[in-house]
mmCIF file of C-alpha atoms in Angstrom:
data_model
loop_
_atom_site.group_PDB
_atom_site.id
_atom_site.type_symbol
_atom_site.label_atom_id
_atom_site.label_comp_id
_atom_site.label_asym_id
_atom_site.label_seq_id
_atom_site.Cartn_x
_atom_site.Cartn_y
_atom_site.Cartn_z
ATOM 1 C CA MET L 32 133.375 59.273 120.515
ATOM 2 C CA ASP L 33 135.417 60.366 123.480
ATOM 3 C CA ILE L 34 132.291 61.620 125.277
ATOM 4 C CA LEU L 35 130.731 58.131 125.049
ATOM 5 C CA LYS L 36 133.960 56.345 126.018
ATOM 6 C CA LEU L 37 134.142 58.606 129.248
ATOM 7 C CA HIS L 38 130.717 58.090 130.336
ATOM 8 C CA GLU L 39 130.775 54.300 129.760
ATOM 9 C CA LEU L 40 134.234 53.978 131.452
ATOM 10 C CA HIS L 41 132.749 55.253 134.924
ATOM 11 C CA THR L 42 129.049 54.207 134.119
ATOM 12 C CA GLY L 43 128.231 57.851 134.357
ATOM 13 C CA VAL L 44 129.982 60.712 136.109
ATOM 14 C CA LEU L 45 128.918 60.178 139.783
ATOM 15 C CA ASP L 46 129.674 57.955 142.625
ATOM 16 C CA ILE L 47 128.962 57.659 146.308
ATOM 17 C CA HIS L 48 131.867 58.080 148.745
ATOM 18 C CA SER L 49 131.786 57.103 152.272
ATOM 19 C CA ASP L 50 132.522 59.373 155.189
ATOM 20 C CA LEU L 51 133.332 56.603 157.563
ATOM 21 C CA ALA L 52 135.873 53.856 157.059
ATOM 22 C CA VAL L 53 134.563 50.328 157.984
ATOM 23 C CA GLN L 54 137.639 48.251 158.649
ATOM 24 C CA ASN L 55 136.756 46.175 161.781
ATOM 25 C CA ARG L 56 133.833 45.116 163.980
ATOM 26 C CA LYS L 57 134.141 48.176 166.048
ATOM 27 C CA ASP L 58 133.710 50.362 162.851
ATOM 28 C CA LEU L 59 130.963 48.119 161.670
ATOM 29 C CA GLY L 60 128.997 48.532 164.915
ATOM 30 C CA LYS L 61 129.180 52.394 164.812
ATOM 31 C CA ALA L 62 128.365 52.488 161.076
ATOM 32 C CA TYR L 63 125.596 49.935 160.977
ATOM 33 C CA THR L 64 124.317 47.358 163.404
ATOM 34 C CA PRO L 65 123.802 47.568 166.431
ATOM 35 C CA GLY L 66 124.727 51.304 166.523
ATOM 36 C CA VAL L 67 122.135 52.650 164.183
ATOM 37 C CA ALA L 68 119.418 51.326 166.441
ATOM 38 C CA VAL L 69 120.183 54.235 168.739
ATOM 39 C CA LEU L 70 119.812 56.677 165.785
ATOM 40 C CA SER L 71 116.579 55.041 164.626
ATOM 41 C CA LYS L 72 114.886 55.109 167.947
ATOM 42 C CA LEU L 73 115.900 58.709 168.416
ATOM 43 C CA ILE L 74 114.664 59.890 164.970
ATOM 44 C CA ALA L 75 111.454 57.776 165.278
ATOM 45 C CA ASP L 76 110.637 59.902 168.332
ATOM 46 C CA ASN L 77 111.868 63.143 166.810
ATOM 47 C CA PRO L 78 111.832 62.993 163.006
ATOM 48 C CA GLU L 79 113.194 66.408 162.422
ATOM 49 C CA LEU L 80 116.499 65.080 163.913
ATOM 50 C CA LYS L 81 117.075 63.111 160.656
ATOM 51 C CA ASN L 82 118.577 66.236 159.104
ATOM 52 C CA ARG L 83 121.148 66.453 161.822
ATOM 53 C CA TYR L 84 122.146 62.605 161.803
ATOM 54 C CA THR L 85 121.463 61.376 158.450
ATOM 55 C CA MET L 86 122.608 62.699 154.962
ATOM 56 C CA SER L 87 119.073 63.718 154.325
ATOM 57 C CA GLY L 88 120.137 67.128 155.858
ATOM 58 C CA LYS L 89 122.514 67.745 153.172
ATOM 59 C CA LEU L 90 121.246 65.880 150.082
ATOM 60 C CA VAL L 91 119.462 67.547 147.132
ATOM 61 C CA ALA L 92 117.139 65.806 144.850
ATOM 62 C CA LEU L 93 117.640 66.613 141.138
ATOM 63 C CA ILE L 94 114.387 65.572 139.352
ATOM 64 C CA SER L 95 113.390 65.611 135.820
ATOM 65 C CA ASP L 96 110.790 63.987 133.468
ATOM 66 C CA GLY L 97 112.830 64.893 130.398
ATOM 67 C CA SER L 98 109.785 66.641 128.839
ATOM 68 C CA ALA L 99 111.746 69.914 127.941
ATOM 69 C CA VAL L 100 115.474 69.359 127.604
ATOM 70 C CA LEU L 101 117.264 72.342 126.231
ATOM 71 C CA GLY L 102 117.853 72.027 122.589
ATOM 72 C CA LEU L 103 116.442 68.548 122.458
ATOM 73 C CA GLY L 104 112.916 68.896 123.507
ATOM 74 C CA ASN L 105 110.926 65.997 124.935
ATOM 75 C CA ILE L 106 113.276 63.214 125.004
ATOM 76 C CA GLY L 107 111.776 61.322 128.020
ATOM 77 C CA PRO L 108 112.870 60.608 131.600
ATOM 78 C CA ALA L 109 115.810 58.310 130.508
ATOM 79 C CA GLY L 110 117.076 60.898 128.023
ATOM 80 C CA GLY L 111 116.923 63.543 130.500
ATOM 81 C CA LEU L 112 119.074 61.538 133.075
ATOM 82 C CA PRO L 113 122.572 62.696 131.611
ATOM 83 C CA VAL L 114 121.525 66.347 132.112
ATOM 84 C CA ILE L 115 120.584 65.973 135.653
ATOM 85 C CA GLU L 116 123.566 63.790 136.499
ATOM 86 C CA GLY L 117 125.850 66.337 134.962
ATOM 87 C CA LYS L 118 124.298 69.133 137.146
ATOM 88 C CA ALA L 119 124.738 66.864 140.138
ATOM 89 C CA LEU L 120 128.491 66.687 139.355
ATOM 90 C CA LEU L 121 128.647 70.529 139.170
ATOM 91 C CA TYR L 122 126.671 70.881 142.565
ATOM 92 C CA LYS L 123 129.486 68.749 144.026
ATOM 93 C CA ASP L 124 132.605 70.013 142.337
ATOM 94 C CA LEU L 125 131.577 73.741 142.539
ATOM 95 C CA ALA L 126 129.704 74.036 145.725
ATOM 96 C CA GLY L 127 130.306 70.701 147.648
ATOM 97 C CA ILE L 128 126.634 70.074 147.465
ATOM 98 C CA ASN L 129 125.451 66.451 147.426
ATOM 99 C CA ALA L 130 122.726 65.955 144.734
ATOM 100 C CA ILE L 131 121.146 62.726 143.397
ATOM 101 C CA PRO L 132 119.565 62.588 140.002
ATOM 102 C CA LEU L 133 116.137 61.061 139.660
ATOM 103 C CA SER L 134 113.966 60.581 136.729
ATOM 104 C CA VAL L 135 110.219 60.384 136.940
ATOM 105 C CA ASP L 136 107.712 59.161 134.340
ATOM 106 C CA GLN L 137 105.784 61.796 132.625
ATOM 107 C CA VAL L 138 102.630 61.152 134.785
ATOM 108 C CA PRO L 139 99.890 63.580 135.415
ATOM 109 C CA VAL L 140 100.737 66.595 137.619
ATOM 110 C CA ASP L 141 99.148 65.459 140.721
ATOM 111 C CA GLU L 142 100.881 62.059 140.441
ATOM 112 C CA PHE L 143 104.222 63.738 139.837
ATOM 113 C CA VAL L 144 103.700 65.966 142.915
ATOM 114 C CA SER L 145 102.617 62.877 145.149
ATOM 115 C CA THR L 146 105.755 60.925 144.042
ATOM 116 C CA VAL L 147 108.107 63.906 144.935
ATOM 117 C CA LYS L 148 106.182 64.572 148.212
ATOM 118 C CA ASN L 149 106.534 60.896 149.333
ATOM 119 C CA LEU L 150 110.034 60.847 148.706
ATOM 120 C CA SER L 151 110.904 64.375 150.061
ATOM 121 C CA GLY L 152 111.615 63.135 153.569
ATOM 122 C CA SER L 153 115.128 61.803 152.359
ATOM 123 C CA PHE L 154 116.147 65.334 151.028
ATOM 124 C CA ALA L 155 116.984 68.859 152.182
ATOM 125 C CA GLY L 156 115.803 70.481 148.905
ATOM 126 C CA ILE L 157 114.256 69.755 145.466
ATOM 127 C CA HIS L 158 115.846 70.973 142.207
ATOM 128 C CA LEU L 159 113.402 70.541 139.330
ATOM 129 C CA GLU L 160 114.810 70.369 135.761
ATOM 130 C CA ASP L 161 113.696 70.157 132.045
ATOM 131 C CA ILE L 162 109.885 69.936 132.809
ATOM 132 C CA ALA L 163 107.691 71.268 130.103
ATOM 133 C CA ALA L 164 105.517 74.345 130.526
ATOM 134 C CA PRO L 165 102.727 74.712 131.550
ATOM 135 C CA ARG L 166 102.953 71.504 133.775
ATOM 136 C CA CYS L 167 106.218 72.720 135.432
ATOM 137 C CA PHE L 168 104.338 75.842 136.926
ATOM 138 C CA GLU L 169 101.813 73.714 138.629
ATOM 139 C CA ILE L 170 104.323 71.219 139.955
ATOM 140 C CA GLU L 171 106.676 73.701 141.426
ATOM 141 C CA GLN L 172 103.641 75.638 143.046
ATOM 142 C CA LYS L 173 102.038 72.512 144.566
ATOM 143 C CA LEU L 174 105.364 71.218 145.926
ATOM 144 C CA ALA L 175 106.365 74.687 147.280
ATOM 145 C CA GLN L 176 103.049 74.821 149.092
ATOM 146 C CA GLU L 177 103.148 71.225 150.420
ATOM 147 C CA LEU L 178 106.833 70.924 151.348
ATOM 148 C CA ASP L 179 108.771 72.619 154.119
ATOM 149 C CA ILE L 180 112.060 72.439 152.149
ATOM 150 C CA PRO L 181 113.206 74.693 149.244
ATOM 151 C CA VAL L 182 111.765 73.730 145.734
ATOM 152 C CA TYR L 183 113.500 75.442 142.822
ATOM 153 C CA HIS L 184 113.053 74.955 139.214
ATOM 154 C CA ASP L 185 116.437 75.918 137.393
ATOM 155 C CA ASP L 186 114.740 76.625 134.052
ATOM 156 C CA GLN L 187 112.560 79.227 135.769
ATOM 157 C CA GLU L 188 114.187 80.789 138.741
ATOM 158 C CA GLY L 189 117.871 80.161 137.643
ATOM 159 C CA THR L 190 117.203 81.708 134.213
ATOM 160 C CA ALA L 191 115.373 84.634 135.725
ATOM 161 C CA ILE L 192 117.984 85.540 138.135
ATOM 162 C CA VAL L 193 120.888 85.581 135.692
ATOM 163 C CA VAL L 194 118.777 87.551 133.219
ATOM 164 C CA LEU L 195 117.910 90.176 135.744
ATOM 165 C CA ALA L 196 121.607 90.357 137.018
ATOM 166 C CA ALA L 197 122.876 90.888 133.400
ATOM 167 C CA LEU L 198 120.110 93.435 132.499
ATOM 168 C CA MET L 199 120.915 95.446 135.707
ATOM 169 C CA ASN L 200 124.452 95.956 134.438
ATOM 170 C CA ALA L 201 123.446 96.427 130.832
ATOM 171 C CA ALA L 202 121.266 99.263 131.784
ATOM 172 C CA LYS L 203 124.250 100.925 133.498
ATOM 173 C CA VAL L 204 126.487 100.491 130.304
ATOM 174 C CA THR L 205 123.606 102.119 128.267
ATOM 175 C CA GLY L 206 123.158 104.926 130.772
ATOM 176 C CA LYS L 207 119.393 103.977 131.163
ATOM 177 C CA SER L 208 117.282 103.466 134.369
ATOM 178 C CA LEU L 209 116.508 99.683 134.726
ATOM 179 C CA LYS L 210 112.953 100.393 135.823
ATOM 180 C CA SER L 211 112.190 102.784 132.850
ATOM 181 C CA LEU L 212 113.370 100.185 130.266
ATOM 182 C CA ASN L 213 110.933 98.873 127.606
ATOM 183 C CA VAL L 214 111.410 95.333 127.411
ATOM 184 C CA VAL L 215 110.166 92.467 125.048
ATOM 185 C CA VAL L 216 110.431 88.839 126.121
ATOM 186 C CA ASN L 217 110.236 86.579 123.197
ATOM 187 C CA GLY L 218 109.461 83.058 124.236
ATOM 188 C CA VAL L 219 107.055 82.732 127.030
ATOM 189 C CA GLY L 220 107.588 79.006 128.191
ATOM 190 C CA ALA L 221 109.129 78.150 131.585
ATOM 191 C CA SER L 222 112.295 80.485 131.215
ATOM 192 C CA GLY L 223 110.497 83.411 129.528
ATOM 193 C CA LEU L 224 107.482 83.568 132.007
ATOM 194 C CA ALA L 225 109.581 83.334 135.055
ATOM 195 C CA THR L 226 111.937 85.957 133.632
ATOM 196 C CA ALA L 227 109.146 88.244 132.947
ATOM 197 C CA LYS L 228 107.577 87.778 136.540
ATOM 198 C CA LEU L 229 111.055 88.452 138.136
ATOM 199 C CA LEU L 230 111.482 91.686 135.981
ATOM 200 C CA TYR L 231 108.059 92.891 136.732
ATOM 201 C CA HIS L 232 108.779 92.281 140.642
ATOM 202 C CA ALA L 233 112.089 94.210 140.215
ATOM 203 C CA GLY L 234 110.313 97.252 138.952
ATOM 204 C CA ILE L 235 110.176 96.776 135.202
ATOM 205 C CA LYS L 236 106.562 97.330 134.302
ATOM 206 C CA LYS L 237 106.813 98.153 130.558
ATOM 207 C CA LEU L 238 106.972 94.563 129.340
ATOM 208 C CA THR L 239 105.567 92.906 126.195
ATOM 209 C CA LEU L 240 105.351 89.092 125.878
ATOM 210 C CA VAL L 241 105.648 87.350 122.556
ATOM 211 C CA ASP L 242 105.236 83.531 121.963
ATOM 212 C CA LYS L 243 104.473 81.374 119.005
ATOM 213 C CA TYR L 244 101.149 83.107 118.072
ATOM 214 C CA GLY L 245 102.401 86.636 118.529
ATOM 215 C CA VAL L 246 101.943 89.196 121.318
ATOM 216 C CA VAL L 247 100.345 87.338 124.464
ATOM 217 C CA THR L 248 97.277 89.239 125.376
ATOM 218 C CA PRO L 249 94.671 88.491 128.110
ATOM 219 C CA ARG L 250 91.903 86.350 127.194
ATOM 220 C CA ASP L 251 93.470 84.724 124.258
ATOM 221 C CA SER L 252 92.571 80.994 124.521
ATOM 222 C CA ARG L 253 95.647 79.864 122.532
ATOM 223 C CA TYR L 254 97.789 80.517 125.716
ATOM 224 C CA ASN L 255 97.744 78.807 129.106
ATOM 225 C CA ALA L 256 96.453 80.213 132.271
ATOM 226 C CA TYR L 257 99.924 81.444 133.647
ATOM 227 C CA GLN L 258 100.756 83.340 130.410
ATOM 228 C CA LEU L 259 97.422 85.031 130.437
ATOM 229 C CA GLU L 260 97.511 86.001 134.037
ATOM 230 C CA MET L 261 100.872 87.652 133.385
ATOM 231 C CA ALA L 262 99.666 89.582 130.298
ATOM 232 C CA ALA L 263 96.760 90.816 132.481
ATOM 233 C CA LYS L 264 99.082 91.929 135.079
ATOM 234 C CA LEU L 265 100.996 93.866 132.536
ATOM 235 C CA GLY L 266 97.788 95.369 131.198
ATOM 236 C CA THR L 267 98.768 94.354 127.618
ATOM 237 C CA ASN L 268 96.335 95.988 125.057
ATOM 238 C CA PRO L 269 93.976 93.195 123.631
ATOM 239 C CA ALA L 270 94.379 95.026 120.295
ATOM 240 C CA LEU L 271 97.834 93.676 120.148
ATOM 241 C CA LYS L 272 96.565 90.228 119.606
ATOM 242 C CA ASP L 273 98.297 88.521 116.674
ATOM 243 C CA GLY L 274 100.832 91.231 116.514
ATOM 244 C CA GLN L 275 104.161 89.786 115.676
ATOM 245 C CA LEU L 276 107.623 90.721 117.019
ATOM 246 C CA SER L 277 108.437 92.924 114.240
ATOM 247 C CA ASP L 278 105.185 94.756 114.873
ATOM 248 C CA ILE L 279 106.096 95.704 118.512
ATOM 249 C CA ILE L 280 109.991 95.835 118.496
ATOM 250 C CA SER L 281 109.978 99.790 117.652
ATOM 251 C CA GLY L 282 110.551 101.578 120.789
ATOM 252 C CA GLN L 283 111.984 98.689 122.715
ATOM 253 C CA ASP L 284 115.076 99.232 124.748
ATOM 254 C CA ALA L 285 115.639 95.576 125.385
ATOM 255 C CA PHE L 286 115.102 92.119 123.575
ATOM 256 C CA ILE L 287 115.224 89.171 125.756
ATOM 257 C CA GLY L 288 115.085 86.033 123.750
ATOM 258 C CA LEU L 289 114.362 82.608 125.271
ATOM 259 C CA SER L 290 112.905 81.106 122.096
ATOM 260 C CA ASP L 291 114.156 80.022 118.611
ATOM 261 C CA ALA L 292 117.003 80.626 116.277
ATOM 262 C CA ASP L 293 117.017 83.492 113.908
ATOM 263 C CA VAL L 294 113.638 85.160 114.872
ATOM 264 C CA LEU L 295 115.289 88.609 115.356
ATOM 265 C CA THR L 296 116.425 90.455 112.322
ATOM 266 C CA LYS L 297 118.886 93.295 111.763
ATOM 267 C CA ALA L 298 115.921 95.479 110.637
ATOM 268 C CA ASP L 299 114.099 94.735 113.983
ATOM 269 C CA VAL L 300 117.322 95.754 115.942
ATOM 270 C CA ARG L 301 117.469 99.115 114.022
ATOM 271 C CA GLN L 302 113.836 99.871 114.890
ATOM 272 C CA MET L 303 114.552 99.779 118.534
ATOM 273 C CA ASN L 304 115.400 102.761 120.845
ATOM 274 C CA GLN L 305 118.979 104.134 120.876
ATOM 275 C CA ALA L 306 121.686 101.773 122.428
ATOM 276 C CA PRO L 307 119.506 98.743 122.265
ATOM 277 C CA ILE L 308 120.182 95.701 124.575
ATOM 278 C CA ILE L 309 120.054 92.349 122.934
ATOM 279 C CA PHE L 310 119.916 88.965 124.879
ATOM 280 C CA ALA L 311 119.726 86.222 122.354
ATOM 281 C CA LEU L 312 119.780 83.297 124.711
ATOM 282 C CA ALA L 313 118.404 80.520 122.554
ATOM 283 C CA ASN L 314 120.810 77.480 122.484
ATOM 284 C CA PRO L 315 122.542 76.137 120.452
ATOM 285 C CA LYS L 316 121.728 78.801 117.917
ATOM 286 C CA PRO L 317 120.647 82.336 119.067
ATOM 287 C CA GLU L 318 117.816 84.476 117.899
ATOM 288 C CA ILE L 319 120.165 86.601 116.078
ATOM 289 C CA ASN L 320 123.854 86.297 115.322
ATOM 290 C CA PRO L 321 125.820 88.519 117.843
ATOM 291 C CA ASP L 322 127.977 89.872 114.852
ATOM 292 C CA ILE L 323 124.624 90.853 112.998
ATOM 293 C CA ALA L 324 123.276 92.463 116.060
ATOM 294 C CA LYS L 325 126.142 94.577 116.665
ATOM 295 C CA GLU L 326 126.304 95.737 113.030
ATOM 296 C CA ALA L 327 122.768 96.783 113.352
ATOM 297 C CA GLY L 328 123.696 98.939 116.453
ATOM 298 C CA ALA L 329 123.164 96.840 119.514
ATOM 299 C CA ALA L 330 124.986 98.332 122.386
ATOM 300 C CA VAL L 331 125.037 95.314 124.682
ATOM 301 C CA ILE L 332 124.732 91.789 123.651
ATOM 302 C CA ALA L 333 124.556 88.550 125.683
ATOM 303 C CA THR L 334 123.993 85.033 124.533
ATOM 304 C CA GLY L 335 123.531 81.610 126.108
ATOM 305 C CA SER L 336 126.699 80.268 124.494
ATOM 306 C CA SER L 337 130.453 80.296 125.796
ATOM 307 C CA GLN L 338 131.677 81.175 122.322
ATOM 308 C CA TYR L 339 130.536 84.838 122.963
ATOM 309 C CA PRO L 340 131.032 87.550 125.574
ATOM 310 C CA ASN L 341 128.290 87.882 128.341
ATOM 311 C CA GLN L 342 127.154 84.091 128.643
ATOM 312 C CA VAL L 343 123.963 84.073 130.600
ATOM 313 C CA ASN L 344 123.908 80.625 132.144
ATOM 314 C CA ASN L 345 122.030 78.977 135.017
ATOM 315 C CA ILE L 346 125.241 77.574 136.396
ATOM 316 C CA LEU L 347 126.068 81.153 137.723
ATOM 317 C CA VAL L 348 123.056 80.451 140.261
ATOM 318 C CA PHE L 349 122.231 76.897 141.231
ATOM 319 C CA PRO L 350 125.296 75.577 142.950
ATOM 320 C CA GLY L 351 125.766 78.634 145.236
ATOM 321 C CA LEU L 352 121.970 79.000 145.777
ATOM 322 C CA PHE L 353 121.611 75.681 147.377
ATOM 323 C CA ARG L 354 124.718 75.977 149.322
ATOM 324 C CA GLY L 355 123.243 79.245 150.746
ATOM 325 C CA LEU L 356 119.653 77.809 151.109
ATOM 326 C CA LEU L 357 120.916 74.793 153.305
ATOM 327 C CA ALA L 358 123.375 76.776 155.336
ATOM 328 C CA ALA L 359 120.822 79.525 156.146
ATOM 329 C CA GLY L 360 117.815 77.107 156.608
ATOM 330 C CA ILE L 361 115.816 78.949 154.015
ATOM 331 C CA ASN L 362 112.724 76.822 152.985
ATOM 332 C CA HIS L 363 111.269 78.877 150.253
ATOM 333 C CA VAL L 364 112.785 80.600 147.118
ATOM 334 C CA ASP L 365 110.593 83.719 146.737
ATOM 335 C CA ASP L 366 110.920 86.746 144.419
ATOM 336 C CA ASP L 367 112.743 89.007 146.830
ATOM 337 C CA LEU L 368 115.359 86.268 147.432
ATOM 338 C CA GLN L 369 115.833 85.935 143.812
ATOM 339 C CA ILE L 370 116.359 89.668 143.445
ATOM 340 C CA VAL L 371 119.014 89.580 146.261
ATOM 341 C CA VAL L 372 121.049 86.816 144.307
ATOM 342 C CA ALA L 373 120.653 88.925 141.004
ATOM 343 C CA LYS L 374 122.087 92.015 142.701
ATOM 344 C CA ALA L 375 124.955 90.021 144.058
ATOM 345 C CA LEU L 376 125.856 88.677 140.836
ATOM 346 C CA ALA L 377 125.577 91.965 139.170
ATOM 347 C CA GLU L 378 127.621 93.687 141.833
ATOM 348 C CA MET L 379 130.558 91.227 140.974
ATOM 349 C CA VAL L 380 131.149 93.088 137.858
ATOM 350 C CA LYS L 381 132.555 96.297 139.464
ATOM 351 C CA THR L 382 132.663 98.264 136.224
ATOM 352 C CA PRO L 383 130.333 96.939 133.730
ATOM 353 C CA THR L 384 131.250 97.152 130.076
ATOM 354 C CA ALA L 385 129.491 95.991 126.925
ATOM 355 C CA GLU L 386 131.816 93.171 126.768
ATOM 356 C CA LYS L 387 131.411 92.422 130.496
ATOM 357 C CA ILE L 388 127.979 92.614 132.243
ATOM 358 C CA ILE L 389 127.857 89.308 134.117
ATOM 359 C CA PRO L 390 130.551 87.152 135.766
ATOM 360 C CA GLY L 391 132.083 84.339 133.806
ATOM 361 C CA VAL L 392 131.087 80.806 134.783
ATOM 362 C CA PHE L 393 134.553 80.129 135.885
ATOM 363 C CA ASP L 394 135.124 83.412 137.585
ATOM 364 C CA LYS L 395 136.478 83.117 141.203
ATOM 365 C CA GLY L 396 133.908 83.616 143.946
ATOM 366 C CA VAL L 397 130.563 83.104 142.104
ATOM 367 C CA VAL L 398 129.477 80.229 144.445
ATOM 368 C CA GLU L 399 130.554 82.157 147.419
ATOM 369 C CA THR L 400 128.877 85.375 146.460
ATOM 370 C CA VAL L 401 125.596 83.656 145.626
ATOM 371 C CA SER L 402 125.596 81.590 148.885
ATOM 372 C CA SER L 403 126.686 84.339 151.217
ATOM 373 C CA SER L 404 124.153 86.731 149.687
ATOM 374 C CA LEU L 405 121.339 84.441 150.898
ATOM 375 C CA ILE L 406 122.857 83.930 154.325
ATOM 376 C CA THR L 407 123.236 87.645 154.759
ATOM 377 C CA ASP L 408 119.851 88.196 153.660
ATOM 378 C CA ALA L 409 118.446 85.529 156.010
ATOM 379 C CA ASP L 410 120.114 87.066 158.852
ATOM 380 C CA ARG L 411 118.827 90.568 157.929
ATOM 381 C CA ARG L 412 115.064 89.011 157.872
ATOM 382 C CA LYS L 413 115.581 87.387 161.262
ATOM 383 C CA ASP L 414 116.804 90.672 162.773
ATOM 384 C CA LYS L 415 113.939 92.580 161.268
ATOM 385 C CA GLN L 416 111.563 90.027 162.832
ATOM 386 C CA LEU L 417 113.115 90.565 166.254
ATOM 387 C CA VAL L 418 112.625 94.343 166.167
#
């Protein structure tokens, strides 16, 4: 296969290139010994200067244990390496960000956190990838609390940001108020839960969560603590326990699928409110075929695939996000910041239509829009603190 030949030819898709040529003894003295002794002594006395004088100030760690690789499941740390290597390539090519892929064994949460924490001094940010729920929630939460550099889980924050951006414009297309939407989120793993939390923070309160056993309700021991906490925050009626998607789809304005193929039917779409919004984001096969959804009356359709209009893909976020985080010196990726990015992406589409609610992956200016939105917001927050 061509793909195997390509990756074998280069032993992967990444290399390290030097910024300083070493062609004589003088160059050697500047790049290595004895010159680095000056740097080492300075940084030993002032550790924070490492970010100014070494690549740690511009290097992102892309970390995975391969326990939840999109479309492939738990394929292990080695199996997850091609994914994070590919993302490291995208960081460099799209945003000029240096990222290095690292695989960590599927060890207990505290051991995973300790491993990353012990390595963190070499990096300016941590990008977590393809880590299964619920451990991914705890890992990110603990790392964000213990590290003073940005910690970002692409399956959570990246997905949530792009979904919110697309939903903002889908609401405009259908003539509905974003905050008034009735929304069902089908699939409440890492992506689904993070999306629900961000939609809630953005003002969408009429949310229903559906997972493998049905509607997620408070105090249902089959679900993890993070899912139950969100169900409680939403005030989900305990009587809906065991209710299936088809039981609660009536009266919904939007379906957001981050689950499995073919779980939404034509009959389901027809039960939804007028001008239903369908985000069937499962890969490689969506929750409903877009053509079937359209036949059933869907007004706006998005998928996770490049084969159809409105591709909701994390690549719209992560390269520009880290460029902005590093440029602005932002150390935490909070909900308000995510909304800033979502609004910036949505506003790139000046006149949303059913066929265009989100920028394309290769649309000009995506990385710049995301990064500049963070820099502008950081400046705004600083000015507010000075007042």
